[in-house]
mmCIF file of C-alpha atoms and ligand atoms in Angstrom:
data_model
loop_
_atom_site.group_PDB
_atom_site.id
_atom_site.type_symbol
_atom_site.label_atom_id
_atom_site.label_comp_id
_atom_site.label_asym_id
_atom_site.label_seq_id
_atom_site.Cartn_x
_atom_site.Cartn_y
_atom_site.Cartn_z
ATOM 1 C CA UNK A 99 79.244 124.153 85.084
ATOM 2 C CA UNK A 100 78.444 122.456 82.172
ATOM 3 C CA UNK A 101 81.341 119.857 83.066
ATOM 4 C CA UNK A 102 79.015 118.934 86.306
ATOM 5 C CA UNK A 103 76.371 118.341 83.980
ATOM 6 C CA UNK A 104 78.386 116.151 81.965
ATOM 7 C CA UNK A 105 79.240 113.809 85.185
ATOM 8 C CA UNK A 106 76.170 113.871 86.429
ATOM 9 C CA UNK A 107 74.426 112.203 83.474
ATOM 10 C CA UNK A 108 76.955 109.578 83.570
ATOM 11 C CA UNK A 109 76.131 109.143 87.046
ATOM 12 C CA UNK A 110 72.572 108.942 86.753
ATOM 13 C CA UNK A 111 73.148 106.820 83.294
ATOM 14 C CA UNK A 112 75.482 104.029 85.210
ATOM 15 C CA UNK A 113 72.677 103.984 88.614
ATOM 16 C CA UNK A 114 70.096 103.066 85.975
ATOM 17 C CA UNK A 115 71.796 101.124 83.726
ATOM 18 C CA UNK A 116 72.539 98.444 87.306
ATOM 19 C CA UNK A 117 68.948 98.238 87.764
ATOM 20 C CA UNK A 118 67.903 97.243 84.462
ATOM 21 C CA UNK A 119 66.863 93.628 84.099
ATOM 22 C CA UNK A 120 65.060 93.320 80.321
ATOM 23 C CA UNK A 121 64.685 94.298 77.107
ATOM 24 C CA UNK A 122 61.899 96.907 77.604
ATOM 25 C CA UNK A 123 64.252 98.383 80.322
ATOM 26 C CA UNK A 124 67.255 99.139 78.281
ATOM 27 C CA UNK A 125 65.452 100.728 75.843
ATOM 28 C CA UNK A 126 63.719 103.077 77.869
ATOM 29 C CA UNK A 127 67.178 103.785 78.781
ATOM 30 C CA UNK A 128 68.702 104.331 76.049
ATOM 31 C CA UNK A 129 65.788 106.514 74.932
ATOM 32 C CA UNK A 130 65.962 108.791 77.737
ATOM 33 C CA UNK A 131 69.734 109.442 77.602
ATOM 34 C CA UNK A 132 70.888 108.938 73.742
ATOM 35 C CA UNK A 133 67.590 109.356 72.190
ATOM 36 C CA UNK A 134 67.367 111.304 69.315
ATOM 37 C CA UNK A 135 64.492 113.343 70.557
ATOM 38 C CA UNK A 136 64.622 113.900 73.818
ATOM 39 C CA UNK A 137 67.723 111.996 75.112
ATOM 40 C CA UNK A 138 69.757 114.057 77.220
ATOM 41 C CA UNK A 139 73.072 113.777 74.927
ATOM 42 C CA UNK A 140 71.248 115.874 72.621
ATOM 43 C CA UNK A 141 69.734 118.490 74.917
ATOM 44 C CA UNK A 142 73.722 118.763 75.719
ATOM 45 C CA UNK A 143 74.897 119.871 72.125
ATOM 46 C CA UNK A 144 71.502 121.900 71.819
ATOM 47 C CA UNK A 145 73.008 124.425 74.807
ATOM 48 C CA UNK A 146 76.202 124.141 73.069
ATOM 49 C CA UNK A 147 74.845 126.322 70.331
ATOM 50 C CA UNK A 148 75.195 129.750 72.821
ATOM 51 C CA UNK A 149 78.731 129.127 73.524
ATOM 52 C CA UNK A 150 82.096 130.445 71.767
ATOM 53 C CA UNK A 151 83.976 128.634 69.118
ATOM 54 C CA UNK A 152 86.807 127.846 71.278
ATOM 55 C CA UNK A 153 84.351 126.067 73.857
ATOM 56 C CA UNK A 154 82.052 124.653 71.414
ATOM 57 C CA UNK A 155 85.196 123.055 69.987
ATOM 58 C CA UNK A 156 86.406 121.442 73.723
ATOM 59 C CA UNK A 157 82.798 120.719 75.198
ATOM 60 C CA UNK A 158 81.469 118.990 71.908
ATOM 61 C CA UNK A 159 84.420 116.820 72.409
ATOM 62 C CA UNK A 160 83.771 116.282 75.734
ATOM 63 C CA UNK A 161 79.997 115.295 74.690
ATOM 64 C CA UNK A 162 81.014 113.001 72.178
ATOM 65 C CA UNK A 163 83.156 111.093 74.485
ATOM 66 C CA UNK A 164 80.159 110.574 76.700
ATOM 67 C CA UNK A 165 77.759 109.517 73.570
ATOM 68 C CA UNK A 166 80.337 107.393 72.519
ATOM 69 C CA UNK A 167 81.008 106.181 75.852
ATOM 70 C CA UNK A 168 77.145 105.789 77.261
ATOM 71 C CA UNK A 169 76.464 103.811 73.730
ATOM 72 C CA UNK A 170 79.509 101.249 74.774
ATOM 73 C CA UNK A 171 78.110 100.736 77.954
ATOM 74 C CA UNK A 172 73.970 99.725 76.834
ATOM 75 C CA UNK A 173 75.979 97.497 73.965
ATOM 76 C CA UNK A 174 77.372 95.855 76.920
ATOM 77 C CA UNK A 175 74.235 95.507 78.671
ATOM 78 C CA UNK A 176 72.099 93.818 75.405
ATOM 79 C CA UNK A 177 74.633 91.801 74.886
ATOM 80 C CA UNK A 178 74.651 90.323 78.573
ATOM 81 C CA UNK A 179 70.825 90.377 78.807
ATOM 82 C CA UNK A 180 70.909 88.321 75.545
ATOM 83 C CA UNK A 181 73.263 85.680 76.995
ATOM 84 C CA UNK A 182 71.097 85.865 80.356
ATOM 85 C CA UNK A 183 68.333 84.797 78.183
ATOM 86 C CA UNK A 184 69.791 82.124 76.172
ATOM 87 C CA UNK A 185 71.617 80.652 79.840
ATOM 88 C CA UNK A 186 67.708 80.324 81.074
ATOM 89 C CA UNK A 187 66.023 78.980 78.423
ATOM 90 C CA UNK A 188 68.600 75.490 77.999
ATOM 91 C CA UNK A 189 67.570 73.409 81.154
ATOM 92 C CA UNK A 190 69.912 70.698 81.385
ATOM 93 C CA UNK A 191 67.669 67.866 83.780
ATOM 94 C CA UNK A 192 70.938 65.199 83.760
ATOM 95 C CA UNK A 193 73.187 67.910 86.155
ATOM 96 C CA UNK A 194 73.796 67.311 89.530
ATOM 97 C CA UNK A 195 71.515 69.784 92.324
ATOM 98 C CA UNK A 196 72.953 71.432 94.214
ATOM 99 C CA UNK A 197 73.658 69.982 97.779
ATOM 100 C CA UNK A 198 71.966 71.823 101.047
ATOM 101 C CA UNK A 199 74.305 71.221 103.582
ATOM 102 C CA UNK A 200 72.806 69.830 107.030
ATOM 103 C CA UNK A 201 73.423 71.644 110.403
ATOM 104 C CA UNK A 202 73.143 70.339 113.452
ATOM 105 C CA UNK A 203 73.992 71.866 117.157
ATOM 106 C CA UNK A 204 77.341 72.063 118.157
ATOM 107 C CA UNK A 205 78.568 69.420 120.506
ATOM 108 C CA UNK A 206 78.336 71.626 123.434
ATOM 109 C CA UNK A 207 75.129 72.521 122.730
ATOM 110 C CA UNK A 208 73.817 69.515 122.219
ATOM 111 C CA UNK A 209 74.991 68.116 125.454
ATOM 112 C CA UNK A 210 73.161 71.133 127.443
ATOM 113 C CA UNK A 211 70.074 70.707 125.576
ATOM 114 C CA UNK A 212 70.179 66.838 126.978
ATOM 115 C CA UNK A 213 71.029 67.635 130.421
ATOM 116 C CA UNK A 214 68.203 70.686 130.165
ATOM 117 C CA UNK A 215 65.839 68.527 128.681
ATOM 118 C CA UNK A 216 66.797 66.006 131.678
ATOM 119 C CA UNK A 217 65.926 68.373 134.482
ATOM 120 C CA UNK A 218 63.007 70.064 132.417
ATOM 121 C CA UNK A 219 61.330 66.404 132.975
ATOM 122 C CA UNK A 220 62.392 66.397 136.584
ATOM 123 C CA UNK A 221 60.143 69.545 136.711
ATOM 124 C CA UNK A 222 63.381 72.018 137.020
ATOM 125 C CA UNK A 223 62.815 75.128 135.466
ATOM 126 C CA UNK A 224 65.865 77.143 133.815
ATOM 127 C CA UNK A 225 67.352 80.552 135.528
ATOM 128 C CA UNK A 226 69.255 83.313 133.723
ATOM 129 C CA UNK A 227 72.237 85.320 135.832
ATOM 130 C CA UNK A 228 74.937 87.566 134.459
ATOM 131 C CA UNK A 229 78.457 87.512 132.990
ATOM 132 C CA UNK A 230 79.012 90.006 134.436
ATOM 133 C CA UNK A 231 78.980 89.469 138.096
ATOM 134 C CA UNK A 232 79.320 91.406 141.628
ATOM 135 C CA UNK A 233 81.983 89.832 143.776
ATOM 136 C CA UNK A 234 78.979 90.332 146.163
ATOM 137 C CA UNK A 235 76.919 87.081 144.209
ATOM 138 C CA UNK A 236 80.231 85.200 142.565
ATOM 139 C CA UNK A 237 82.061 85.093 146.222
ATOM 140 C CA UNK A 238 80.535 86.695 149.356
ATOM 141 C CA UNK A 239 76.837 85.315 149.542
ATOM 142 C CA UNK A 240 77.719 81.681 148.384
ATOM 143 C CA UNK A 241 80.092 82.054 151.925
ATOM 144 C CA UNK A 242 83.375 82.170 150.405
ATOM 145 C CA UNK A 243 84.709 85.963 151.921
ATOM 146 C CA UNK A 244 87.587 88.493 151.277
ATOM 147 C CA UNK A 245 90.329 86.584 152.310
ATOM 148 C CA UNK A 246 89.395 82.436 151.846
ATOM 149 C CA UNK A 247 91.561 80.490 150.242
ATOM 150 C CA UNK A 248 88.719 79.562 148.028
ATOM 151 C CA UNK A 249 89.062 82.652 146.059
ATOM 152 C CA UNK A 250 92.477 81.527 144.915
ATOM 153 C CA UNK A 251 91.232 78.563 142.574
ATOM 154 C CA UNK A 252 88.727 81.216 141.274
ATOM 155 C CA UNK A 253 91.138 83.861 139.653
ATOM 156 C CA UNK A 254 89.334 86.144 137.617
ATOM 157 C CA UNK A 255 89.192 89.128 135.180
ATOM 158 C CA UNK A 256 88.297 92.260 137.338
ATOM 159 C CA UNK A 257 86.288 95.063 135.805
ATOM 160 C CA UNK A 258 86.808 98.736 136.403
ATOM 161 C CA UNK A 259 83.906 100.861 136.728
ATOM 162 C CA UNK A 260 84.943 104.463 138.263
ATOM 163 C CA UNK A 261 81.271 105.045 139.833
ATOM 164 C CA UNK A 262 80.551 101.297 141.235
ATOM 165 C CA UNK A 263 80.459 100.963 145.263
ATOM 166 C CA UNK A 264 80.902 97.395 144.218
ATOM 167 C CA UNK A 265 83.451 94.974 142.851
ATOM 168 C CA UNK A 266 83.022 93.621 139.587
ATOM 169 C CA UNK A 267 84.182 90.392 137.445
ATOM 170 C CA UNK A 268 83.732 88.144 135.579
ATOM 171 C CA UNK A 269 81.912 85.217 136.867
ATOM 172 C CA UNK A 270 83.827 82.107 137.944
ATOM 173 C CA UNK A 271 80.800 80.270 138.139
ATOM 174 C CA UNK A 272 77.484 80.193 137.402
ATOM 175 C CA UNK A 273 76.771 78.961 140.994
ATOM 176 C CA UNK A 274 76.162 82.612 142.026
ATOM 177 C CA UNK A 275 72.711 82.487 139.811
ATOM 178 C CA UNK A 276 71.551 80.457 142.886
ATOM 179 C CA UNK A 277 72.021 83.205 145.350
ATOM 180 C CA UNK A 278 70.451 85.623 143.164
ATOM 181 C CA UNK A 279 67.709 83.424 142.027
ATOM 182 C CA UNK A 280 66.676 82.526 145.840
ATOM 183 C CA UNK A 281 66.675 86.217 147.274
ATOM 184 C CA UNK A 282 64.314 87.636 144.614
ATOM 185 C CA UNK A 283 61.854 84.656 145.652
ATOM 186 C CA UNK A 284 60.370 82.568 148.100
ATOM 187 C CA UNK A 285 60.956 78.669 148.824
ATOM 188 C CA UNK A 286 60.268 76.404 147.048
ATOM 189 C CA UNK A 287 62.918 76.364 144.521
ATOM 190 C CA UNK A 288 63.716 74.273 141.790
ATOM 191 C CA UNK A 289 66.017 75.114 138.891
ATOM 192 C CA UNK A 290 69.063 74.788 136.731
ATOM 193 C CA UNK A 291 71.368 77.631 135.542
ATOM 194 C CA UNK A 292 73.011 77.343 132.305
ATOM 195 C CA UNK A 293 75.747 79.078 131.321
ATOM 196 C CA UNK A 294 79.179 80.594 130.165
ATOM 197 C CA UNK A 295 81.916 81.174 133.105
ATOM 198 C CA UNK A 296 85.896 82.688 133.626
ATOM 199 C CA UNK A 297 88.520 82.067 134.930
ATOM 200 C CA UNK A 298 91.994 83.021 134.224
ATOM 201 C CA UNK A 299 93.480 79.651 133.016
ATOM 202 C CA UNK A 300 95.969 79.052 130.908
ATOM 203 C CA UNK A 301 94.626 77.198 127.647
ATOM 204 C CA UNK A 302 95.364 73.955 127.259
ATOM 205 C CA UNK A 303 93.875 70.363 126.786
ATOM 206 C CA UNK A 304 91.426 70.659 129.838
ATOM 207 C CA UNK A 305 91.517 74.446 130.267
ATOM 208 C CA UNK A 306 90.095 76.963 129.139
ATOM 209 C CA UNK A 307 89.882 80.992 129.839
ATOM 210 C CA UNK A 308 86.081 80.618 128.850
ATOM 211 C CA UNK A 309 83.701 77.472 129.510
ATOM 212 C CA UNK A 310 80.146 76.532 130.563
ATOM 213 C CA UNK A 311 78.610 75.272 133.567
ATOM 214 C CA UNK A 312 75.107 74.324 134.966
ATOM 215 C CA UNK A 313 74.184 74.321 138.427
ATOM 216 C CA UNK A 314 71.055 72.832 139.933
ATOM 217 C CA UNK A 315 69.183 74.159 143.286
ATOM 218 C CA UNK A 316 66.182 72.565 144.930
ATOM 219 C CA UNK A 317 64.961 74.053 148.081
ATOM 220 C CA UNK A 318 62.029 73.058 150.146
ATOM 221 C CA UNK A 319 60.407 71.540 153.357
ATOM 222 C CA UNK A 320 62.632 68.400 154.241
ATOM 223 C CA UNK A 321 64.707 68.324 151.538
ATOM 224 C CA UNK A 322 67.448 64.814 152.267
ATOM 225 C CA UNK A 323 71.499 64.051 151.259
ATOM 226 C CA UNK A 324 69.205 60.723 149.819
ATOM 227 C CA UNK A 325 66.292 62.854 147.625
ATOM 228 C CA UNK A 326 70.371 64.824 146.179
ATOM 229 C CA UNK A 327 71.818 61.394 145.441
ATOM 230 C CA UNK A 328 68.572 60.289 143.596
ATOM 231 C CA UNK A 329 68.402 62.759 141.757
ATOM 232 C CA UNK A 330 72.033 62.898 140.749
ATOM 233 C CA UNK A 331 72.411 59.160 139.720
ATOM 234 C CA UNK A 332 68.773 59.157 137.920
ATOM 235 C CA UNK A 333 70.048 62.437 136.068
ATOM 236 C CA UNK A 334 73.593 60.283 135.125
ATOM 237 C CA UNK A 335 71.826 57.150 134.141
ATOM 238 C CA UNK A 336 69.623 59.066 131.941
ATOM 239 C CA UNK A 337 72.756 60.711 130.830
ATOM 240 C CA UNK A 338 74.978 57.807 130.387
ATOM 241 C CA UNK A 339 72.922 55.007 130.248
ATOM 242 C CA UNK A 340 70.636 52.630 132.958
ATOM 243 C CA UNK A 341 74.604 50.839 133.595
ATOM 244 C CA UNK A 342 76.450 53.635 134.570
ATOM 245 C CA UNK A 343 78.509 53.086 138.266
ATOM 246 C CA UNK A 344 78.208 56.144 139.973
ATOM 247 C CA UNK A 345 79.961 56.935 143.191
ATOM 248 C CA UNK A 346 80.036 59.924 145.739
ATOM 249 C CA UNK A 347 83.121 60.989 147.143
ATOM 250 C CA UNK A 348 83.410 63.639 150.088
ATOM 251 C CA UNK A 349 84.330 66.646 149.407
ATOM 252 C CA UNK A 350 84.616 70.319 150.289
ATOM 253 C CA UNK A 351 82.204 73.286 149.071
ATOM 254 C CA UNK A 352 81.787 76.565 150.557
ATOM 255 C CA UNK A 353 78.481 77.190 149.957
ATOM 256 C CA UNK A 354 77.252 73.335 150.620
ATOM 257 C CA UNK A 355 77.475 71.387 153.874
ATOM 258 C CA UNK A 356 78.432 67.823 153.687
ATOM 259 C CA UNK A 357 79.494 68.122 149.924
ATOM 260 C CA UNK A 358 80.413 65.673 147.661
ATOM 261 C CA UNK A 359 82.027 64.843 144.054
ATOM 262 C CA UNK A 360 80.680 62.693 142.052
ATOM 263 C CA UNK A 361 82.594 60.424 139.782
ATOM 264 C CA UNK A 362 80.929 57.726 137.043
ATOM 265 C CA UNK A 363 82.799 54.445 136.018
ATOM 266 C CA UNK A 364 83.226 55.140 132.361
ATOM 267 C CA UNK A 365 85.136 53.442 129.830
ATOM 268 C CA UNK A 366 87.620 51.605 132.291
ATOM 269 C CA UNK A 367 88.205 54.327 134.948
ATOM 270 C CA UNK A 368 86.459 56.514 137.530
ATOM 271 C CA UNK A 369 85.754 60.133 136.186
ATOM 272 C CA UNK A 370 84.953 63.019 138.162
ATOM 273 C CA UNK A 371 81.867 64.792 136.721
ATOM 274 C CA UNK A 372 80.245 66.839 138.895
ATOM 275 C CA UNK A 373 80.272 68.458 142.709
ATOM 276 C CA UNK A 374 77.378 68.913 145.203
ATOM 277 C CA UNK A 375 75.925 68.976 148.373
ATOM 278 C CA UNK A 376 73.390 70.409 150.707
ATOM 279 C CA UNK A 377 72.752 73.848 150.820
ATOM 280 C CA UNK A 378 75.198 75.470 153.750
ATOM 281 C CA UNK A 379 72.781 77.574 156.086
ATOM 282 C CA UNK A 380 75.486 81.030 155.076
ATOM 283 C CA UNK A 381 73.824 81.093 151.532
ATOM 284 C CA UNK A 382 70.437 80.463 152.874
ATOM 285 C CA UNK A 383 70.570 83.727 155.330
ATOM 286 C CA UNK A 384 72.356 85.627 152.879
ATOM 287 C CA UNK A 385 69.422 84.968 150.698
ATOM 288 C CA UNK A 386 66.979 85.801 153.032
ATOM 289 C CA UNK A 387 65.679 81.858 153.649
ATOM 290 C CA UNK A 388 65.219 80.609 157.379
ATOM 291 C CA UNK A 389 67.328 77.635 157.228
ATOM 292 C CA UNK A 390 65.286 75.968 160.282
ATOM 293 C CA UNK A 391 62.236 75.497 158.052
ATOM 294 C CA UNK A 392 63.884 74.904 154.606
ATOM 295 C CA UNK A 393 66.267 72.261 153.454
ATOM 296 C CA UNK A 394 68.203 72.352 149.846
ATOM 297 C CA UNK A 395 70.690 70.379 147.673
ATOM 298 C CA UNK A 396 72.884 72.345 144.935
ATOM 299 C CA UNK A 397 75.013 70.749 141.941
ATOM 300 C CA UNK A 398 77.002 72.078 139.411
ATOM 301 C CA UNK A 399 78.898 70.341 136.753
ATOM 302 C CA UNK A 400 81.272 71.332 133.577
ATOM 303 C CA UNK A 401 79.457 71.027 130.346
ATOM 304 C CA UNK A 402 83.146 70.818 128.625
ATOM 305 C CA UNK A 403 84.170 68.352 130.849
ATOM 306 C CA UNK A 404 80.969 65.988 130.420
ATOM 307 C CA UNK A 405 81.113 66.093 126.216
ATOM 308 C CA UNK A 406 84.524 65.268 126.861
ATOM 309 C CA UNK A 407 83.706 61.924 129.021
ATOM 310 C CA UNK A 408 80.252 61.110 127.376
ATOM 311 C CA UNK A 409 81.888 61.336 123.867
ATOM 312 C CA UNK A 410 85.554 60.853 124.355
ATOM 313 C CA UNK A 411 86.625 63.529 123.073
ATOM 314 C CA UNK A 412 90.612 64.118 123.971
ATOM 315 C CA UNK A 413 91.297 67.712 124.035
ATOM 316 C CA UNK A 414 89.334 70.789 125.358
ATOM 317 C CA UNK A 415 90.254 72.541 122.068
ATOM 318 C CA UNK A 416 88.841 70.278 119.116
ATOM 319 C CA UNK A 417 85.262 71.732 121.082
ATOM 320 C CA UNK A 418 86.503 75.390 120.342
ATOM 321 C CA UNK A 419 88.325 75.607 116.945
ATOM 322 C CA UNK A 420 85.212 74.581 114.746
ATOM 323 C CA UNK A 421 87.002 71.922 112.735
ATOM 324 C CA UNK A 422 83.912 70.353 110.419
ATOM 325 C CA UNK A 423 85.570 67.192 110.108
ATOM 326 C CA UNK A 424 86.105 66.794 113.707
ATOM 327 C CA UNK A 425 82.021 68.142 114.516
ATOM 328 C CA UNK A 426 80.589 66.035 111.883
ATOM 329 C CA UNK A 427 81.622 63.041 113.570
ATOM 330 C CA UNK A 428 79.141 63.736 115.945
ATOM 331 C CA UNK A 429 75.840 64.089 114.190
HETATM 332 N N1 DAH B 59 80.767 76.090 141.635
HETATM 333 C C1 DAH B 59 81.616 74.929 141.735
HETATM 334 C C2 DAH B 59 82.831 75.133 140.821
HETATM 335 O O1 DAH B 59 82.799 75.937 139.940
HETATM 336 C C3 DAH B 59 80.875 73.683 141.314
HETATM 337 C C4 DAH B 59 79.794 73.302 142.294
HETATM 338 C C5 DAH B 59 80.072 72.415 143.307
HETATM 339 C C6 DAH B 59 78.546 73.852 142.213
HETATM 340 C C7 DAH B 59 79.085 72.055 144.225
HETATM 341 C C8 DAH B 59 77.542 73.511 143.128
HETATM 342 C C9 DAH B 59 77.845 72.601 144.146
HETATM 343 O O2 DAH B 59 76.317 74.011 143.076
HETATM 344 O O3 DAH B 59 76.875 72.265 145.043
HETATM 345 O O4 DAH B 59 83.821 74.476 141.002
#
């Protein structure tokens, strides 16, 4: 019992000891716990006084060792408050500072806040979907079904949920925001969609499990193939400059009808950068739009894939492994 006593002062001693910070401090410690008067060392050998010789003889040792011990430790303590003092009183003006590093947005970030703050001036707002998708929204309503060959360049990881009625995965794209976006509302629409997609690629210099996309939707009365290609080469000459060649290519979507690539004459050669098209009247009934009074173009591009053209950047992976030297050349 009275060996619980003699660990708990040390315990107590040690928590106060951390805290103190000055002079005044210590010896208001060292008062309370070694003080002659009423220290609690002492109060220790005054209860020795009822016990028998043989356990006077073992727990006065055991006090002593704690004195002795306790008395080391506020030594210590004076002796590093002393230094502590001595270290803040020289002021030496001729060191160096010390050097604040500067941060900046990561490369892929800094190419979505351009193409953002490109659309944002257009008058696009910005739409939020999931990761986590329904293969209802990634496949179904943007008219790609059970069963189209579509689905095959979209392999994905599946979720299992024991309770769902519904299929879930990981998105593929983050085209599906524009079917969910368009059946909570009503036409007009006009908005981009931001964000991180899956697919079940192998990693290597232009794949990647995980990546980012934006798509682009607007909907309204008369909507043209000519208001999409304005807005798709103004958006890439803002981009890439008022020089950049810019050509459309026909292609095949299934949830736009025509559709089109779009590639930009950069540094000697014809890149693809981004697909297209007008909105196919399946995604338009599956959102609930008439598609006889509403017209729509939709675009969605790789945010990887444009750093990589725009700043020449070889390899999908430099943008992934956080190298500083290979981030800070792009301030
Ligand atoms: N979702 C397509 C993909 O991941 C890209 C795309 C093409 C999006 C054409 C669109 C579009 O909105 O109109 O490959």
């Amino acid at each position: 019992m009275l060996k619980d006593e003699l660990e708990n002062i040390k315990k107590e001693f040690l928590e106060r000891l951390a805290l103190v910070k000055d002079k005044g401090a210590l010896e208001e410690v060292k008062g309370l716990f070694v003080g002659r008067k009423r220290g609690k060392v002492n109060d220790l050998f005054l209860k020795m006084a009822a016990l028998g010789a043989e356990e006077k003889r073992e727990f006065g040792q055991a006090v002593n060792r704690l004195k002795v011990f306790l008395e080391e430790k506020l030594e210590e303590r004076e002796k590093f408050l002393a230094s502590k003092g001595s270290r803040e009183s020289v002021r030496d003006d001729t060191l160096p500072g010390t050097r604040l590093e500067k941060g900046s947005a990561h490369l892929l970030n800094a190419t979505l806040q351009e193409i953002s703050s490109i659309f944002l001036r257009m008058g696009y707002s910005v739409e939020q979907g999931r990761e986590v998708e329904s293969d209802y929204f990634n496949f179904t309503a943007l008219n790609i079904p059970e069963e189209h060959p579509a689905r095959d360049d979209h392999d994905t990881f599946y979720l299992e949920h024991a309770t769902a009625t519904e299929r879930y995965l990981l998105r593929t794209h983050t085209t599906p925001v524009q079917a969910r976006t368009m059946s909570k509302g009503r036409p007009p629409f006009k908005f981009i969609t931001p964000g991180r997609v899956f697919r079940k690629d192998e990693p290597d210099d232009t794949h990647s499990p995980v990546f980012h996309q934006v798509d682009g939707v607007l909907v309204d009365h008369g909507v043209t193939f000519a208001d999409l290609k304005g807005t798709i080469k103004l958006f890439l000459r803002t981009l890439f400059g008022p020089e950049i060649v810019v050509r459309f290519r026909p292609s095949f979507f299934p949830f736009t009808e025509p559709s089109a690539e779009v590639d930009v004459f950069f540094n000697g050669r014809w890149l693809e950068v981004l697909g297209c098209g007008m909105i196919d009247p399946a995604v338009f009934s599956c959102a609930g739009i008439d598609s006889e009074e509403y017209t729509g173009f939709a675009f969605g591009m790789g945010i990887e894939r444009l750093t990589m053209v725009r700043c020449g950047v070889p390899s999908l992976r430099l943008l992934y492994e956080n190298d500083l030297r290979f981030l800070r050349q792009f301030p």
